[in-house]
Short mmCIF file of C-alpha atoms in Angstrom, two decimals:
data_model
loop_
_atom_site.label_atom_id
_atom_site.label_comp_id
_atom_site.label_asym_id
_atom_site.label_seq_id
_atom_site.Cartn_x
_atom_site.Cartn_y
_atom_site.Cartn_z
CA ARG A 348 -0.14 0.28 0.27
CA LYS A 349 1.07 2.96 -1.10
CA GLU A 350 1.90 5.84 1.81
CA VAL A 351 0.16 8.65 0.65
CA GLU A 352 -3.29 7.30 -1.51
CA GLN A 353 -5.51 10.09 -3.38
CA ASP A 354 -8.28 9.06 -6.23
CA PRO A 355 -6.90 11.21 -9.18
CA GLY A 356 -10.38 11.99 -10.37
CA PRO A 357 -11.05 13.79 -12.22
CA PHE A 358 -13.57 15.47 -10.27
CA ASN A 359 -16.72 16.84 -12.56
CA VAL A 360 -19.54 19.22 -10.14
CA PRO A 361 -21.11 22.11 -11.69
CA GLU A 362 -20.62 25.90 -10.21
CA GLY A 363 -22.42 25.68 -6.19
CA ALA A 364 -21.97 22.22 -6.00
CA THR A 365 -20.20 20.86 -2.92
CA VAL A 366 -17.72 17.79 -3.65
CA ALA A 367 -15.04 15.77 -1.14
CA PHE A 368 -11.29 14.15 -1.57
CA ASN A 369 -10.02 12.29 0.75
CA CYS A 370 -6.83 11.00 1.09
CA THR A 371 -6.14 7.85 3.35
CA TYR A 372 -2.39 7.32 4.64
CA SER A 373 -0.22 4.07 5.99
CA ASN A 374 1.55 5.10 8.12
CA SER A 375 0.11 5.77 11.63
CA ALA A 376 2.42 7.63 12.73
CA SER A 377 2.06 10.72 11.23
CA GLN A 378 1.65 14.02 12.61
CA SER A 379 1.46 16.86 10.30
CA PHE A 380 -1.96 16.83 7.67
CA PHE A 381 -2.13 19.87 5.15
CA TRP A 382 -4.22 20.65 2.25
CA TYR A 383 -2.27 22.31 -0.96
CA ARG A 384 -4.07 23.40 -4.64
CA GLN A 385 -1.77 22.73 -7.44
CA ASP A 386 -3.02 25.10 -10.91
CA CYS A 387 -1.71 23.29 -13.75
CA ARG A 388 1.78 24.12 -14.20
CA LYS A 389 2.32 26.45 -10.83
CA GLU A 390 3.66 25.90 -7.71
CA PRO A 391 1.36 23.64 -5.46
CA LYS A 392 0.40 26.44 -2.15
CA LEU A 393 -0.73 25.66 0.38
CA LEU A 394 -4.62 26.06 1.36
CA MET A 395 -4.73 24.34 4.66
CA SER A 396 -3.98 22.55 7.91
CA VAL A 397 -5.90 19.80 9.15
CA TYR A 398 -5.68 19.41 12.78
CA SER A 399 -7.60 17.00 14.85
CA SER A 400 -10.85 19.10 16.00
CA GLY A 401 -11.05 19.52 11.77
CA ASN A 402 -11.00 23.28 10.56
CA GLU A 403 -13.02 25.64 8.53
CA ASP A 404 -11.93 27.78 6.39
CA GLY A 405 -14.56 29.77 4.67
CA ARG A 406 -16.30 27.23 2.45
CA PHE A 407 -13.62 25.15 2.88
CA THR A 408 -13.33 22.44 5.87
CA ALA A 409 -11.06 19.84 5.84
CA GLN A 410 -11.13 16.88 8.90
CA LEU A 411 -8.53 13.81 10.23
CA ASN A 412 -9.69 10.73 11.02
CA ARG A 413 -6.76 8.89 12.55
CA ALA A 414 -8.51 6.11 13.74
CA SER A 415 -9.53 5.50 9.61
CA GLN A 416 -6.30 6.99 8.97
CA TYR A 417 -7.12 9.86 6.84
CA ILE A 418 -7.95 12.74 5.39
CA SER A 419 -10.84 15.12 3.95
CA LEU A 420 -11.40 17.60 2.60
CA LEU A 421 -14.83 19.47 1.32
CA ILE A 422 -15.93 22.44 -1.31
CA ARG A 423 -19.03 23.99 -0.67
CA ASP A 424 -20.33 26.30 -3.16
CA SER A 425 -17.85 25.22 -5.62
CA LYS A 426 -16.96 28.33 -8.25
CA LEU A 427 -15.65 27.71 -11.07
CA SER A 428 -12.18 28.99 -9.99
CA ASP A 429 -11.36 25.86 -7.63
CA SER A 430 -10.84 24.24 -10.62
CA ALA A 431 -7.86 22.59 -9.77
CA THR A 432 -5.54 19.70 -8.47
CA TYR A 433 -5.66 19.11 -4.73
CA LEU A 434 -2.89 17.81 -2.88
CA CYS A 435 -2.94 16.31 0.43
CA VAL A 436 0.80 16.21 2.69
CA LEU A 437 1.89 14.35 5.89
CA SER A 438 4.77 14.15 7.43
CA SER A 439 5.33 11.95 10.25
CA SER A 440 8.15 11.21 12.76
CA GLY A 441 10.99 8.67 13.25
CA GLY A 442 13.45 11.06 13.38
CA SER A 443 13.40 12.64 9.51
CA TYR A 444 9.85 13.63 9.67
CA ILE A 445 9.87 14.12 5.50
CA PRO A 446 6.55 15.34 4.16
CA THR A 447 5.54 13.11 1.75
CA PHE A 448 2.93 14.29 -1.28
CA GLY A 449 -0.09 12.42 -2.83
CA ARG A 450 -0.22 11.86 -6.51
CA GLY A 451 -3.45 14.95 -6.48
CA THR A 452 -7.21 15.16 -7.34
CA SER A 453 -8.03 17.01 -10.06
CA LEU A 454 -10.73 19.11 -9.82
CA ILE A 455 -13.03 20.43 -12.42
CA VAL A 456 -16.50 22.94 -11.51
CA HIS A 457 -17.87 23.03 -14.71
CA PRO A 458 -20.86 26.41 -14.96
CA ASN B 927 7.99 39.78 -0.92
CA ALA B 928 9.91 37.20 -2.79
CA GLY B 929 9.44 33.70 -0.50
CA VAL B 930 11.06 31.37 -2.45
CA THR B 931 13.06 31.71 -5.37
CA GLN B 932 14.34 29.63 -7.94
CA THR B 933 17.18 29.95 -11.72
CA PRO B 934 16.99 29.32 -13.68
CA LYS B 935 12.79 29.10 -14.29
CA PHE B 936 13.81 27.50 -18.19
CA GLN B 937 16.55 24.76 -18.97
CA VAL B 938 17.39 23.17 -22.20
CA LEU B 939 20.17 20.44 -21.62
CA LYS B 940 22.31 17.88 -23.49
CA THR B 941 22.86 14.42 -22.74
CA GLY B 942 25.65 14.34 -20.49
CA GLN B 943 26.17 18.15 -19.62
CA SER B 944 25.99 19.65 -15.97
CA MET B 945 24.20 21.97 -14.33
CA THR B 946 23.39 23.41 -10.95
CA LEU B 947 19.24 24.97 -10.54
CA GLN B 948 19.64 27.95 -7.45
CA CYS B 949 17.29 28.59 -4.73
CA ALA B 950 17.05 30.74 -2.33
CA GLN B 951 14.56 31.72 0.47
CA ASP B 952 13.99 34.71 2.61
CA MET B 953 11.66 33.78 5.30
CA ASN B 954 14.12 32.88 7.65
CA HIS B 955 13.19 28.95 7.41
CA ASN B 956 15.08 26.38 8.52
CA SER B 957 14.41 23.67 6.36
CA MET B 958 14.83 23.38 2.05
CA TYR B 959 13.81 20.31 0.00
CA TRP B 960 14.08 20.19 -3.53
CA TYR B 961 11.56 17.54 -5.78
CA ARG B 962 11.18 16.84 -9.61
CA GLN B 963 7.25 16.38 -10.52
CA ASP B 964 6.79 14.71 -14.06
CA PRO B 965 2.87 14.05 -14.94
CA GLY B 966 0.35 10.87 -13.41
CA MET B 967 3.58 10.84 -10.93
CA GLY B 968 3.06 13.94 -8.32
CA LEU B 969 5.98 15.61 -6.09
CA ARG B 970 8.40 13.32 -5.55
CA LEU B 971 11.30 14.01 -3.16
CA ILE B 972 14.98 14.48 -4.29
CA TYR B 973 16.80 16.36 -1.06
CA TYR B 974 15.73 18.04 1.95
CA SER B 975 17.65 19.99 4.49
CA ALA B 976 16.55 20.33 7.20
CA SER B 977 18.11 23.04 8.82
CA GLU B 978 21.85 24.44 8.41
CA GLY B 979 24.24 22.01 7.63
CA THR B 980 22.06 19.07 7.04
CA THR B 981 22.12 17.00 4.67
CA ASP B 982 19.56 14.37 3.19
CA LYS B 983 18.32 11.66 0.47
CA GLY B 984 15.22 11.90 -0.21
CA GLU B 985 12.64 9.44 -2.70
CA VAL B 986 15.01 9.34 -5.25
CA PRO B 987 18.11 10.51 -5.06
CA ASN B 988 19.95 9.53 -7.80
CA GLY B 989 21.80 11.68 -10.14
CA TYR B 990 21.49 14.17 -8.56
CA ASN B 991 24.09 16.03 -5.35
CA VAL B 992 23.05 19.59 -3.04
CA SER B 993 24.24 21.74 -1.02
CA ARG B 994 22.92 23.90 1.21
CA LEU B 995 25.47 27.10 1.28
CA ASN B 996 23.57 28.59 4.04
CA LYS B 997 20.36 29.09 5.68
CA ARG B 998 19.03 30.91 2.82
CA GLU B 999 20.43 29.12 -0.13
CA PHE B 1000 19.72 25.42 -1.55
CA SER B 1001 21.23 23.98 -4.43
CA LEU B 1002 20.63 21.36 -6.66
CA ARG B 1003 23.85 19.63 -8.98
CA LEU B 1004 23.36 17.29 -12.16
CA GLU B 1005 26.68 16.12 -12.72
CA SER B 1006 25.64 14.62 -15.81
CA ALA B 1007 22.66 15.31 -17.26
CA ALA B 1008 20.14 12.39 -18.41
CA PRO B 1009 16.94 12.87 -21.33
CA SER B 1010 15.31 10.78 -17.14
CA GLN B 1011 16.05 13.82 -15.14
CA THR B 1012 13.59 15.81 -17.06
CA SER B 1013 10.76 17.26 -15.49
CA VAL B 1014 9.88 19.86 -13.39
CA TYR B 1015 11.49 21.57 -10.59
CA PHE B 1016 10.40 22.11 -7.01
CA CYS B 1017 12.40 24.12 -4.33
CA ALA B 1018 10.61 24.83 -0.74
CA SER B 1019 10.91 25.89 2.63
CA SER B 1020 9.19 25.55 6.12
CA GLU B 1021 10.01 26.97 9.13
CA ALA B 1022 10.70 23.18 9.99
CA PRO B 1023 9.65 20.24 9.02
CA VAL B 1024 5.95 19.61 9.96
CA GLN B 1025 5.18 22.55 9.29
CA PRO B 1026 3.65 24.21 6.38
CA GLN B 1027 6.45 24.49 3.26
CA HIS B 1028 6.14 26.82 0.63
CA PHE B 1029 6.98 26.82 -3.23
CA GLY B 1030 9.54 28.74 -5.92
CA ASP B 1031 7.71 28.47 -9.27
CA GLY B 1032 9.90 25.70 -10.46
CA THR B 1033 12.77 25.84 -13.16
CA ARG B 1034 11.47 24.27 -16.14
CA LEU B 1035 14.41 21.35 -17.15
CA SER B 1036 14.19 19.19 -20.41
CA ILE B 1037 17.40 17.26 -21.38
CA LEU B 1038 17.33 15.96 -24.86
#
């Protein structure tokens, strides 16, 4: 099993829809979790950190489920500008804390 | 408000040539990273430097070397470029390995 797995999509949704992505991980010692957004041929940009208690930033909600070892990202009221690839990232304990990226989930929001 | 600056932005090399990709950050971050991104493969860590004076191999270090010149700068060197190293290279930095990373714009490298 890969260390971090994401459904590559694409998720094709109309404007105004609610869409959710999951990211599963295999290392139970993982400590830090983040969601990044990457536009085509651009650098990844931090969207939000993921906390154990869950966190919300406007239309975006991130949650962590340690028991089932996954994080989720919920986008409400999708906008055309939300079209991008969403990457989950985690850092694990064990001395090095090397960050590990998922391959990303592609979201296409259409009119 | 530069953040992470990578040079060059584009480069074309011939097989066997060498070159160094430069990266500098002005956020006083301790940790710096080099990734490559290929279609369908996601971001793969080449080398990282958890703090000034240390460097460690990532997932795909073969064919590359790095230098953490000082706290600001972290360079990536291709000693003898191969077509398999054609990719987009991103440099990133963070306050610490468990903190969020900030990325440069990337270097698009083609090796013929």
